[in-house]
């Protein structure tokens, strides 16, 4: 038997009747052909599964990247709102401290004015007594 390369159509639907009487060489050739067809089908299935797996892996990587980007955006938003809230609080605290300082100054002025009135009143009372 010589080695011959024969192109095999994998989609070939010819049935081989193994119950039919063949000479042993013809039976071996038919079985080898059947084996080759089955091997080709297996190779095609493996290749298609490999392509499907690669597509799924690509899809998973893309989804993972989208998730990471979404997490970054969410963290940036949280950081922004925390910063905004903190800066608002700091601004509000500064306003309140300024208001307190202003009120303390007014109180100090009022105390000074009251003290002056008392001094003027005392000096008037002293003058009236004299």
PDB file of C-alpha atoms in Angstrom, residues 28 44 69 82 127:
ATOM      1  CA  UNK A  28      -9.005  -1.005   5.742  1.00  0.00           C
ATOM      2  CA  UNK A  44     -13.014  21.507  13.138  1.00  0.00           C
ATOM      3  CA  UNK A  69     -13.366  52.371  34.298  1.00  0.00           C
ATOM      4  CA  UNK A  82     -16.282  64.502  49.515  1.00  0.00           C
ATOM      5  CA  UNK A 127     -18.810 117.331  88.991  1.00  0.00           C
TER       6      UNK A 127
END
